[in-house]
PDB file of C-alpha atoms in Angstrom:
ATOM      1  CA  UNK A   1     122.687  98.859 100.753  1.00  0.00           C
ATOM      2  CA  UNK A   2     122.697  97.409 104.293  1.00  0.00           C
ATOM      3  CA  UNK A   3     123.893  99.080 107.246  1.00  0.00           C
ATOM      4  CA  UNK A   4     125.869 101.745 104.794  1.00  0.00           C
ATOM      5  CA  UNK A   5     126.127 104.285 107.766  1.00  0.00           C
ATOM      6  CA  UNK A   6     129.528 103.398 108.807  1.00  0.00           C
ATOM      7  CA  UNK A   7     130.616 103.756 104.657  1.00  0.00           C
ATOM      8  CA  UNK A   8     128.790 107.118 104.094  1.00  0.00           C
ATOM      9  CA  UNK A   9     130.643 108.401 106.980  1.00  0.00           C
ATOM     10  CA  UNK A  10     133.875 107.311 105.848  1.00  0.00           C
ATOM     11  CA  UNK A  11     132.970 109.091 102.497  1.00  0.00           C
ATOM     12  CA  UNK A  12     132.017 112.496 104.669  1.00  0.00           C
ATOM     13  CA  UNK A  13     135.171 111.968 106.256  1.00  0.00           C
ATOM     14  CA  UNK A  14     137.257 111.628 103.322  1.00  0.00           C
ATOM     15  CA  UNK A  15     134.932 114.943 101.398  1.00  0.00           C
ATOM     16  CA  UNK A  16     134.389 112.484  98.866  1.00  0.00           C
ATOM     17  CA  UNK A  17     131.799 113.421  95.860  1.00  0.00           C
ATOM     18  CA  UNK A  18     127.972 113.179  97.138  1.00  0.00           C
ATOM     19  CA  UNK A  19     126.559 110.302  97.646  1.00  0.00           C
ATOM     20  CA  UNK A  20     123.164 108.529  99.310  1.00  0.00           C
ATOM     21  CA  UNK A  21     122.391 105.275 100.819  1.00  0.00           C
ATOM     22  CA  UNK A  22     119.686 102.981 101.272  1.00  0.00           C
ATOM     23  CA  UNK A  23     119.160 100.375 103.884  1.00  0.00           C
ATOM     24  CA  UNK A  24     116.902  97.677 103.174  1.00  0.00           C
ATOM     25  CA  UNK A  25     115.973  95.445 106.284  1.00  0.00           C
ATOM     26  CA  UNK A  26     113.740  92.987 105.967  1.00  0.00           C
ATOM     27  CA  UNK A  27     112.198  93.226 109.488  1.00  0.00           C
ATOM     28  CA  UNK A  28     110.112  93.690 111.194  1.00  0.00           C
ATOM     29  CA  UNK A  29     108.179  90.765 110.669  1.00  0.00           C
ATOM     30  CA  UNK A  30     104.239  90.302 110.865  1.00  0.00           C
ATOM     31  CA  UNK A  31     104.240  88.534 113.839  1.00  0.00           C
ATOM     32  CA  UNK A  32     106.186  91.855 115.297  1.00  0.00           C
ATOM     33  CA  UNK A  33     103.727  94.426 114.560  1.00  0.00           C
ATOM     34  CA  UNK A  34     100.759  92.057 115.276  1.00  0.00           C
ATOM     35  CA  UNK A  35     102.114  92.019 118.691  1.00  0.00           C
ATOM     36  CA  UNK A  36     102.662  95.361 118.528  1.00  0.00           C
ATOM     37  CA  UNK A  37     106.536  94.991 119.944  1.00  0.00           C
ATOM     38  CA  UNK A  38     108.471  96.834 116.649  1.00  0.00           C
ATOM     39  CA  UNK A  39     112.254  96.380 117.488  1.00  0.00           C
ATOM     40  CA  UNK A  40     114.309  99.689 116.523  1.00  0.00           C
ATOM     41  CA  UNK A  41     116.423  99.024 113.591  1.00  0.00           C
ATOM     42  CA  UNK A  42     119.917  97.257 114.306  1.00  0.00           C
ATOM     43  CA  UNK A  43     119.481  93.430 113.282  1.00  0.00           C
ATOM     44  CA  UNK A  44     120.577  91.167 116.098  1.00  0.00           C
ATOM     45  CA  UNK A  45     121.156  94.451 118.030  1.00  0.00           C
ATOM     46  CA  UNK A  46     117.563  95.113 118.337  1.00  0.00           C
ATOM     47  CA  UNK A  47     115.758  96.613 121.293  1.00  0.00           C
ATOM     48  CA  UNK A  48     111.907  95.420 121.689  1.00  0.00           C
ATOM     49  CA  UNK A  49     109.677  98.234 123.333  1.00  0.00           C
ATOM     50  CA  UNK A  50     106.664  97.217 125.106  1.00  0.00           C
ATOM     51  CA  UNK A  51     103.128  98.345 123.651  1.00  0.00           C
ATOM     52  CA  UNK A  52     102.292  98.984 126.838  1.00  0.00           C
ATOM     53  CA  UNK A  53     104.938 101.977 127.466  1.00  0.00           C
ATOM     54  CA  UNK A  54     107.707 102.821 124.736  1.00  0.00           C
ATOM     55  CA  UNK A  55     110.202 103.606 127.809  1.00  0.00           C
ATOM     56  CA  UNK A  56     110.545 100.360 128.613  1.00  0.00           C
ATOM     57  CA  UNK A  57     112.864  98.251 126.269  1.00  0.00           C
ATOM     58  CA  UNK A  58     114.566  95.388 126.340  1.00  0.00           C
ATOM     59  CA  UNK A  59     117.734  93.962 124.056  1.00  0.00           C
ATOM     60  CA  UNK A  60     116.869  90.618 122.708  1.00  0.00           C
ATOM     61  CA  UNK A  61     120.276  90.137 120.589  1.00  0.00           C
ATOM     62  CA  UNK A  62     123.647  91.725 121.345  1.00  0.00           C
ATOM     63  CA  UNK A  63     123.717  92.434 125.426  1.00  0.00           C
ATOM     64  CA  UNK A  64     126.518  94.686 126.040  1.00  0.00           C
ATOM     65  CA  UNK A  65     129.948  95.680 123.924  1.00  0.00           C
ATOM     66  CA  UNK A  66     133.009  94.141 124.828  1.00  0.00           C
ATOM     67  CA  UNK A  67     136.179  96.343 123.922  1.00  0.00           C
ATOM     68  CA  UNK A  68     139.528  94.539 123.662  1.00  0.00           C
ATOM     69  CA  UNK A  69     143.002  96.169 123.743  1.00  0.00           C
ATOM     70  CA  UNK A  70     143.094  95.840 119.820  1.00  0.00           C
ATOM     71  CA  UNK A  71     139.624  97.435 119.006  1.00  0.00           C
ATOM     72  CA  UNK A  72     140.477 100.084 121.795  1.00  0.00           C
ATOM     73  CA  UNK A  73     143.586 101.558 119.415  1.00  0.00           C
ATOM     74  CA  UNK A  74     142.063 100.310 116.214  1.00  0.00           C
ATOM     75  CA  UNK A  75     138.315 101.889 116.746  1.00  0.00           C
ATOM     76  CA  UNK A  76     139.161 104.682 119.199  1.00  0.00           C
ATOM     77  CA  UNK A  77     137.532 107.376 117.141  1.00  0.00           C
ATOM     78  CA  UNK A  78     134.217 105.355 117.718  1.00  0.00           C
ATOM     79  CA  UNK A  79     134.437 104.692 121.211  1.00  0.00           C
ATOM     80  CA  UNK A  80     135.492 108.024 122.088  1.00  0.00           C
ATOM     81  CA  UNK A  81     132.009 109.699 119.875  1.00  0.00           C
ATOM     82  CA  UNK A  82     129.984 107.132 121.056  1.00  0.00           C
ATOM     83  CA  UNK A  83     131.382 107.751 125.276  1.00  0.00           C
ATOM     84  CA  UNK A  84     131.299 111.431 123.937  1.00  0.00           C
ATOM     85  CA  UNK A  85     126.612 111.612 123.261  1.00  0.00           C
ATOM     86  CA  UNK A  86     126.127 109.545 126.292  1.00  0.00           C
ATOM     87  CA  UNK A  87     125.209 106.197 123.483  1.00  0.00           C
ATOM     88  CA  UNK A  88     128.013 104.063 125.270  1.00  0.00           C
ATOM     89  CA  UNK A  89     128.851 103.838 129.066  1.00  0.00           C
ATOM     90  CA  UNK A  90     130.808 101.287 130.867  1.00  0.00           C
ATOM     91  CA  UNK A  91     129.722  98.527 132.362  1.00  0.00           C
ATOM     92  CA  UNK A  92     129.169  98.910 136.107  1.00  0.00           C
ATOM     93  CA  UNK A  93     126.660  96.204 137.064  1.00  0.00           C
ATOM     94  CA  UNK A  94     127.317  92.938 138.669  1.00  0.00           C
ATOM     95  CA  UNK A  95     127.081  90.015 135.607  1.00  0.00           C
ATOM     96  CA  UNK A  96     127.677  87.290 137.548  1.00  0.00           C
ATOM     97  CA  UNK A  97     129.870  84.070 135.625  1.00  0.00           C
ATOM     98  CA  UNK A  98     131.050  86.860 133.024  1.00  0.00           C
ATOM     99  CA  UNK A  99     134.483  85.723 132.026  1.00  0.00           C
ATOM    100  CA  UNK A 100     136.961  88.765 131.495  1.00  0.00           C
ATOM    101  CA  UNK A 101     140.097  88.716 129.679  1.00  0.00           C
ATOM    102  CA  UNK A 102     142.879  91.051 130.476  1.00  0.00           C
ATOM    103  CA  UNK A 103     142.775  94.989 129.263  1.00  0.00           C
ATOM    104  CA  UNK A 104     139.052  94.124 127.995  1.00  0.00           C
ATOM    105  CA  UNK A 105     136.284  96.958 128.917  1.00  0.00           C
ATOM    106  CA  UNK A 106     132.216  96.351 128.326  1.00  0.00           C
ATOM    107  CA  UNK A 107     129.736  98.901 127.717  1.00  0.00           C
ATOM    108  CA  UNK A 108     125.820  98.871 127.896  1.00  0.00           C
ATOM    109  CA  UNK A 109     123.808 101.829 125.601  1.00  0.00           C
ATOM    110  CA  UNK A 110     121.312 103.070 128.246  1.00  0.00           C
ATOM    111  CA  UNK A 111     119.469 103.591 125.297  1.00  0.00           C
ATOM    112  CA  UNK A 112     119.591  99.871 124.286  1.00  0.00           C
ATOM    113  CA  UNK A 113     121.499  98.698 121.270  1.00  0.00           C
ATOM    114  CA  UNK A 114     119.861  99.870 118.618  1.00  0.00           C
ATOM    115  CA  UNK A 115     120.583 102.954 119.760  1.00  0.00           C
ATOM    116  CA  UNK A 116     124.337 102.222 118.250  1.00  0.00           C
ATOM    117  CA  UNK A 117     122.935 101.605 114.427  1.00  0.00           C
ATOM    118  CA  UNK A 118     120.523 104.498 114.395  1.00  0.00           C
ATOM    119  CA  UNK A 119     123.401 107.322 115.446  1.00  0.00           C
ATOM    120  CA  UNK A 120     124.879 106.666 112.797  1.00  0.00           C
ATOM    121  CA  UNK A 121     122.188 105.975 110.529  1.00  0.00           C
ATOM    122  CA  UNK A 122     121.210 109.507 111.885  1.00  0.00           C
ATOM    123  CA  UNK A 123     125.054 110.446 110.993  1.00  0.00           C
ATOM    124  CA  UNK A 124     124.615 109.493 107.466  1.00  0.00           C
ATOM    125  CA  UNK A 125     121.861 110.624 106.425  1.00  0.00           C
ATOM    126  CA  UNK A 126     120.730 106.506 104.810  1.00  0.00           C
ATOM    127  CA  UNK A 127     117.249 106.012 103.972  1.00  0.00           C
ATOM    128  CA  UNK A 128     115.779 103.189 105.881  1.00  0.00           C
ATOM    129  CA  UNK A 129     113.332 100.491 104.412  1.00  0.00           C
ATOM    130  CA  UNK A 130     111.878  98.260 106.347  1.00  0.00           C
ATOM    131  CA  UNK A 131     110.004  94.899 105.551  1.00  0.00           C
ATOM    132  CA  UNK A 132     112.279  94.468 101.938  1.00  0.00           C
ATOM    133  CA  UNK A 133     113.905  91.418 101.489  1.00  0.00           C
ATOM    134  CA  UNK A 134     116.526  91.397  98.864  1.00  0.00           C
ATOM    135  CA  UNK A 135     116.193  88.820  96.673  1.00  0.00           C
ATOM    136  CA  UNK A 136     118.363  89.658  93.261  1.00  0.00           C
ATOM    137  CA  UNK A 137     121.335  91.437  92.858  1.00  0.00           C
ATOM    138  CA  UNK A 138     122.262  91.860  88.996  1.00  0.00           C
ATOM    139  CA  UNK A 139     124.834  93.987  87.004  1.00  0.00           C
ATOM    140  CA  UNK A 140     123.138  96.678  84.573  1.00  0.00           C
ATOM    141  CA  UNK A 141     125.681  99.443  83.296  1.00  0.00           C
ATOM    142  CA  UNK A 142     128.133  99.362  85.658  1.00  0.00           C
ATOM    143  CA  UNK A 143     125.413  99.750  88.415  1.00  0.00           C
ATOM    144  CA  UNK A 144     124.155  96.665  90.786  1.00  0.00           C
ATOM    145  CA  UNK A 145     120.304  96.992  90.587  1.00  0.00           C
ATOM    146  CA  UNK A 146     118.585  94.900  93.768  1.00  0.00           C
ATOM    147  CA  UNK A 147     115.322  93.870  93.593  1.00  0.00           C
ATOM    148  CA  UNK A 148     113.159  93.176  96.448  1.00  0.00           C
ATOM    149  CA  UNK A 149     109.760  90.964  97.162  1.00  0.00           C
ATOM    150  CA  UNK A 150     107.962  93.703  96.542  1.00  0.00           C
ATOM    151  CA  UNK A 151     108.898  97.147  94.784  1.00  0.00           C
ATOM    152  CA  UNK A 152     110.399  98.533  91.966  1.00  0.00           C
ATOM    153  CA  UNK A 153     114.291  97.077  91.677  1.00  0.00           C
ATOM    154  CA  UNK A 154     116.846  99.644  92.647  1.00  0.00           C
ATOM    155  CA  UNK A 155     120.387 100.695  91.161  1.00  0.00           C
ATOM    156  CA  UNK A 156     123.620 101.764  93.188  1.00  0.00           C
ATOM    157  CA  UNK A 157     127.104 102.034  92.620  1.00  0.00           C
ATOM    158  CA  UNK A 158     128.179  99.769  95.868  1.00  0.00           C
ATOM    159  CA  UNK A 159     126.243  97.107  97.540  1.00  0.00           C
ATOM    160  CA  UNK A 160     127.262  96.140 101.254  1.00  0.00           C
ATOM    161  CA  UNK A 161     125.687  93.409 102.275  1.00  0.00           C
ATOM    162  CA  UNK A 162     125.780  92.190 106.227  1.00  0.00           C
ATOM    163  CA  UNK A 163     123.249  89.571 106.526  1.00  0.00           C
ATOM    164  CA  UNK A 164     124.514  85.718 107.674  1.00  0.00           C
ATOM    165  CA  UNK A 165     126.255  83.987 104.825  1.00  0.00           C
ATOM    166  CA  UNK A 166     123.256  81.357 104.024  1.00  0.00           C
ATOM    167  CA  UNK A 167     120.800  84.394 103.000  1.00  0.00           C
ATOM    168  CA  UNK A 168     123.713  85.848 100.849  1.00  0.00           C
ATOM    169  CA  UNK A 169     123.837  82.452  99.029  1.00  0.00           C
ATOM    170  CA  UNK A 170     120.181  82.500  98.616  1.00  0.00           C
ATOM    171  CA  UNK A 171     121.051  85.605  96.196  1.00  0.00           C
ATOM    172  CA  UNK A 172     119.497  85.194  93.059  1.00  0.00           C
ATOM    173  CA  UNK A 173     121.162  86.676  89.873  1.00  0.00           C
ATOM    174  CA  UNK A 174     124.872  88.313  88.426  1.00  0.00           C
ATOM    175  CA  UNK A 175     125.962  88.382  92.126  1.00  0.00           C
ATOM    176  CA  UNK A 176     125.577  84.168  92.155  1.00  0.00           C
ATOM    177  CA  UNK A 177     127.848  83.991  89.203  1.00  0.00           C
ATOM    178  CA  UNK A 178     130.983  85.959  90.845  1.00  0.00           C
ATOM    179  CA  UNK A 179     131.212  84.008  93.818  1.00  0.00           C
ATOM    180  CA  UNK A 180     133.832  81.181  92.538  1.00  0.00           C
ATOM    181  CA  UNK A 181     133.109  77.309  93.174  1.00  0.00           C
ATOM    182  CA  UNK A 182     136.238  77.766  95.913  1.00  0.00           C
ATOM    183  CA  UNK A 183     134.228  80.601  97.674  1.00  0.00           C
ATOM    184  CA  UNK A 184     131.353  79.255  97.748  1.00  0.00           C
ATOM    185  CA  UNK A 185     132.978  76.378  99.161  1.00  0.00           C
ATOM    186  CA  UNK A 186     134.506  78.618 101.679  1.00  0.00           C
ATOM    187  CA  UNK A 187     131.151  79.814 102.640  1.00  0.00           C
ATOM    188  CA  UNK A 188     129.275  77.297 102.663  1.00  0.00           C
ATOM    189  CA  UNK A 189     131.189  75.446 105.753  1.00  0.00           C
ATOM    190  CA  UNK A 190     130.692  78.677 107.742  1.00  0.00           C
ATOM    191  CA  UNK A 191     128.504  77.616 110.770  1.00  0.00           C
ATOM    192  CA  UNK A 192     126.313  79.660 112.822  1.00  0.00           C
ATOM    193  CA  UNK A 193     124.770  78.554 116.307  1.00  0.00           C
ATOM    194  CA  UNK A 194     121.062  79.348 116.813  1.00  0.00           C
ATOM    195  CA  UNK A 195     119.076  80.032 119.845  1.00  0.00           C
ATOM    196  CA  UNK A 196     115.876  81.393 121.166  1.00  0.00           C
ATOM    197  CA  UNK A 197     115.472  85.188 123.210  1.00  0.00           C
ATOM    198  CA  UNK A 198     112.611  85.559 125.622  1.00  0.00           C
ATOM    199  CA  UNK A 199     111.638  89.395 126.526  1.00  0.00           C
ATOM    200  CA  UNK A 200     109.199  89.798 129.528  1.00  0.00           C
ATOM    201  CA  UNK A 201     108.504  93.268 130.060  1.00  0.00           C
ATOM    202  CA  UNK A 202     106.542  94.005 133.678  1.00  0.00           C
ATOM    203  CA  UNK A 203     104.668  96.860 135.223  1.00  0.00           C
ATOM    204  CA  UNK A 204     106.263 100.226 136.973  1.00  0.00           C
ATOM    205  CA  UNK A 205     106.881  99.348 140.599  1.00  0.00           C
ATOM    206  CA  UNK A 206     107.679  95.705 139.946  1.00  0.00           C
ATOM    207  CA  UNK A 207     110.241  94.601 141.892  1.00  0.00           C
ATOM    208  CA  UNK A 208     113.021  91.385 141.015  1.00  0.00           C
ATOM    209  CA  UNK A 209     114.505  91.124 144.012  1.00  0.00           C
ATOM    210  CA  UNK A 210     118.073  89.398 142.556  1.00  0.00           C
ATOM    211  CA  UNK A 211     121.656  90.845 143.092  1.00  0.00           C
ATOM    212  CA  UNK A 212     123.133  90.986 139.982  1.00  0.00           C
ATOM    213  CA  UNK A 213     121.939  92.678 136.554  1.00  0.00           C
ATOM    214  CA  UNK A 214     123.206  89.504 134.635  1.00  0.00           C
ATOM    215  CA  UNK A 215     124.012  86.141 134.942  1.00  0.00           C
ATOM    216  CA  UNK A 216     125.414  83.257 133.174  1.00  0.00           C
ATOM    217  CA  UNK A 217     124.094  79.719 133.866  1.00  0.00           C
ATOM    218  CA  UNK A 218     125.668  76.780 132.897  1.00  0.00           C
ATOM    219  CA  UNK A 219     124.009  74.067 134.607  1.00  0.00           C
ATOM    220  CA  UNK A 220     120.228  74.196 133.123  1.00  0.00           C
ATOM    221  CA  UNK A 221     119.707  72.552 129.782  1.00  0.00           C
ATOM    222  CA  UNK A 222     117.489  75.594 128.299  1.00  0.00           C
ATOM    223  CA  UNK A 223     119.109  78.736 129.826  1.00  0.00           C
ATOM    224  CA  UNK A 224     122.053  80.097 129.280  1.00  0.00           C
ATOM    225  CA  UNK A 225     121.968  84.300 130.381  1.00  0.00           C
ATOM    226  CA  UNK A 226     119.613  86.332 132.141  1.00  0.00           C
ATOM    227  CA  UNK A 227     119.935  89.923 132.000  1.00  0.00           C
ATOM    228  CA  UNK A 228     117.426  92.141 133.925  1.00  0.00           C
ATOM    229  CA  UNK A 229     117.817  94.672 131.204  1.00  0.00           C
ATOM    230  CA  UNK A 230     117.513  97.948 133.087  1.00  0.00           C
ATOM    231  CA  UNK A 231     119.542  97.278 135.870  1.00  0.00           C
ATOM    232  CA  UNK A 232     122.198  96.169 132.913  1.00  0.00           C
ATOM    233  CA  UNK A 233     121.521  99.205 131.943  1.00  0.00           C
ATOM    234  CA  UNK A 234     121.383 101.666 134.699  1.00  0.00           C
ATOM    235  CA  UNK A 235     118.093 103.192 134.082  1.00  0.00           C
ATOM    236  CA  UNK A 236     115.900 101.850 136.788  1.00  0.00           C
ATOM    237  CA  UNK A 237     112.757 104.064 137.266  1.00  0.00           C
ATOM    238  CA  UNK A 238     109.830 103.927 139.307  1.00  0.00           C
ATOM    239  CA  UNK A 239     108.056 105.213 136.329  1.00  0.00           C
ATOM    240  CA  UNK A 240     108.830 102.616 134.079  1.00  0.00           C
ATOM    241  CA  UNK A 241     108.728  98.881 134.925  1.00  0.00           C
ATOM    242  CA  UNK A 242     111.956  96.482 134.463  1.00  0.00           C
ATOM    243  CA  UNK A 243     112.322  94.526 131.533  1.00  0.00           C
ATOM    244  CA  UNK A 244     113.784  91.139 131.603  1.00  0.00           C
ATOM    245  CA  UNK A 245     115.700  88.595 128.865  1.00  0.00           C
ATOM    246  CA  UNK A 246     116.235  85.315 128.386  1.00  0.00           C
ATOM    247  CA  UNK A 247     119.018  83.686 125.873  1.00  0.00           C
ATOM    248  CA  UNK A 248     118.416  79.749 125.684  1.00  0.00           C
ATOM    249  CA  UNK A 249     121.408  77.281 125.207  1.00  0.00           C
ATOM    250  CA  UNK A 250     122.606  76.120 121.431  1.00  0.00           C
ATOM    251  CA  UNK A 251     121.264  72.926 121.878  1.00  0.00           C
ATOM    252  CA  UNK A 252     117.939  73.790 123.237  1.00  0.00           C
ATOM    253  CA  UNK A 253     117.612  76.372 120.254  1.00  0.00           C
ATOM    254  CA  UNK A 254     118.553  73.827 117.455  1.00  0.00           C
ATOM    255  CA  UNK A 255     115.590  71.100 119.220  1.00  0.00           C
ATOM    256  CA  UNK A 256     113.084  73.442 118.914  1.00  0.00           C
ATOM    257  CA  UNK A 257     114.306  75.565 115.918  1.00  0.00           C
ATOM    258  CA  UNK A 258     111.448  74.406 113.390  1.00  0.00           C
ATOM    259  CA  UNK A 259     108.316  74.122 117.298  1.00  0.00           C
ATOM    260  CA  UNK A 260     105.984  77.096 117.313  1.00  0.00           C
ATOM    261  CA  UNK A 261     107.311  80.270 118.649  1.00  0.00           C
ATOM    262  CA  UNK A 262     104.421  80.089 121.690  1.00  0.00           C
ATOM    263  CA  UNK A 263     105.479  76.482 122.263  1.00  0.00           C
ATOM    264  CA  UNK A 264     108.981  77.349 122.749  1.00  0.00           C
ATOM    265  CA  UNK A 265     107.983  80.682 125.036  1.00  0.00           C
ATOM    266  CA  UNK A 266     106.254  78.495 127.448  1.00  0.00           C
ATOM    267  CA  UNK A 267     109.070  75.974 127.435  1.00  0.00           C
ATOM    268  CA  UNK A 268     111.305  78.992 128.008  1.00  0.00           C
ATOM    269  CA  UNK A 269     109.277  81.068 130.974  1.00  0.00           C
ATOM    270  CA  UNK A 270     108.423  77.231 132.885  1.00  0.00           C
ATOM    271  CA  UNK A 271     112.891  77.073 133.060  1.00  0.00           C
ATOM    272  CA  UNK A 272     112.946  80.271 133.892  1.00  0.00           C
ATOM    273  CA  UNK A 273     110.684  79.679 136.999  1.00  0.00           C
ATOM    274  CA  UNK A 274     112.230  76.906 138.031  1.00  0.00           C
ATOM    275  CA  UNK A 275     115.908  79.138 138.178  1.00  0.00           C
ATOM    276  CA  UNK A 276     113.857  82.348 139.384  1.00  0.00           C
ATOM    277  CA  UNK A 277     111.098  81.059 141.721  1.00  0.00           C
ATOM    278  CA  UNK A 278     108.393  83.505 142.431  1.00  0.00           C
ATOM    279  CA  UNK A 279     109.088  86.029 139.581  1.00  0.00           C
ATOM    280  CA  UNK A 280     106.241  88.424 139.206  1.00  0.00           C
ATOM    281  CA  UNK A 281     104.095  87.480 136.345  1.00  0.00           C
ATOM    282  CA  UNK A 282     104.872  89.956 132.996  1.00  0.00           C
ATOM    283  CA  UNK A 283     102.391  92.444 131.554  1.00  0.00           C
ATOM    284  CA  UNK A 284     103.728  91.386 127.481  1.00  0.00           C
ATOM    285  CA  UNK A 285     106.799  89.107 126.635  1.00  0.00           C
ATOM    286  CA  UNK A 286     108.298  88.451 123.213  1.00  0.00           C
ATOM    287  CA  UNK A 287     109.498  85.753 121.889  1.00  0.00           C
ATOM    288  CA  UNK A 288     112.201  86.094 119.454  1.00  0.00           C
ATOM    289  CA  UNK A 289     113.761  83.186 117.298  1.00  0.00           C
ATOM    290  CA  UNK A 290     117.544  84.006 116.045  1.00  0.00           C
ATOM    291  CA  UNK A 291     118.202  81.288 113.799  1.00  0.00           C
ATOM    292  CA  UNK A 292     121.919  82.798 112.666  1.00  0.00           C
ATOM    293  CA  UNK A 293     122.909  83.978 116.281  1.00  0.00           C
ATOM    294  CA  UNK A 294     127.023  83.747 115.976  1.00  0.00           C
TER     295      UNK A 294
END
């Protein structure tokens, strides 16, 4: 099961029988630990730490959480626990072209992200796998057994499954046969954009002398946000150095979707120059790829 946190605290909630959960994520990926930047668990809320000093972290995927009048009333109970252990806190630093609706709220984790998936991981006591990619899903008893690249297969009573819709029809087995020809139709017209995250993480001291935390761009062909992550954040330190990230445009991402990944990071940090002249050269960056982005 994927990301059952949320379900085995419903269950707790609801003092329903025992029960345990897996997660199976198939990250991080080889290029990851070669590097050594290993993203916390969380998916396309993942926060990179630099090798060089775990303190300093940087969100590649999800930036900040946007809260609108109808989550506020429908998901107050998370909002208020999550405000409650210090995981959430509003917004408070200067985004610059952020477009606001009215009664929404946004809120950083000073934490990063990931720090979102693992409280309640934490909460539900699920234990995580990583590097397994599901690649069968069958029905044996009444149970759905999942099997994985590697491993033994596995048997549960409920499955949950949150990756993008193209890796769920990539499913092999029983769980190809109950999606009907109409579903699958359904499905298969669901379209995702794609686009490229550059992390640059720099030394203690470093200064990026910019006033705003984030900004949108819409006039460069590659860039679309920069976020200097710990001023997003609120955790500057003279202890640890900033972190900064990059989100390309759509149609830069689906250009170079299939180019190398060091390719694209050069492509990537030469725009980024050219909007931030003079930025101070990074200690590590990280390129990451998010081919199923929204």
């Amino acid at each position: 099961m994927k990301h059952g946190s949320p379900c085995s605290r419903r269950r707790a909630e609801q003092r329903l029988p025992p029960h345990s959960c897996a997660l199976f994520e198939k990250g991080p990926h080889g290029d990851q630990i070669a590097s050594g930047l290993l993203p916390d668990q969380g998916g396309r809320m993942a926060t990179a730490r630099s090798p060089c000093n775990p303190q300093s972290t940087v969100d590649l995927g999800a930036q900040y959480i946007t809260r609108t009048p109808h989550y506020a009333k429908k998901h107050q109970s998370f909002y208020d626990e999550l405000l409650a252990h210090g995981i959430l806190k509003p917004l408070t630093s200067p985004i610059e072209g952020m477009v606001m609706k009215e009664g929404d709220c946004n809120f950083v984790a000073p934490q990063g992200l990931s720090s979102i998936v693992k409280h309640y991981l934490e909460e539900s006591g699920a234990e995580v796998s990583f590097r397994h990619r599901v690649t069968q899903i069958n029905l044996r008893n009444d149970k759905w057994e999942v099997s994985k690249e590697t491993g033994s297969p596995e048997r549960f009573d409920i499955v949950v499954l949150t990756m993008p819709v193209p890796q769920i029809l990539q499913l092999q087995g029983d769980i190809a046969n109950l999606i009907s020809e109409c579903q699958r139709q359904q499905l298969e017209s669901v379209c995702y954009s794609s686009r490229y995250a550059l992390g640059l993480f720099y030394e203690a001291g470093t200064k990026i002398d910019v006033p705003w935390a984030g900004q949108y761009i819409t006039s460069n062909p590659c860039t679309r946000f920069i976020s200097i992550d710990n001023k997003k954040r609120n955790i500057e330190s003279s202890e640890v150095g900033p972190s900064l990230v990059v989100h390309t445009t759509v149609p830069f991402a689906v250009t170079y979707l299939e180019h190398s990944t060091e390719d694209v990071r050069e492509l990537i940090y030469q725009q980024l120059e050219s909007i931030l002249p003079g930025l101070p050269q990074p200690v590590v960056t990280k390129c990451q790829k998010w081919r199923y982005s929204q």
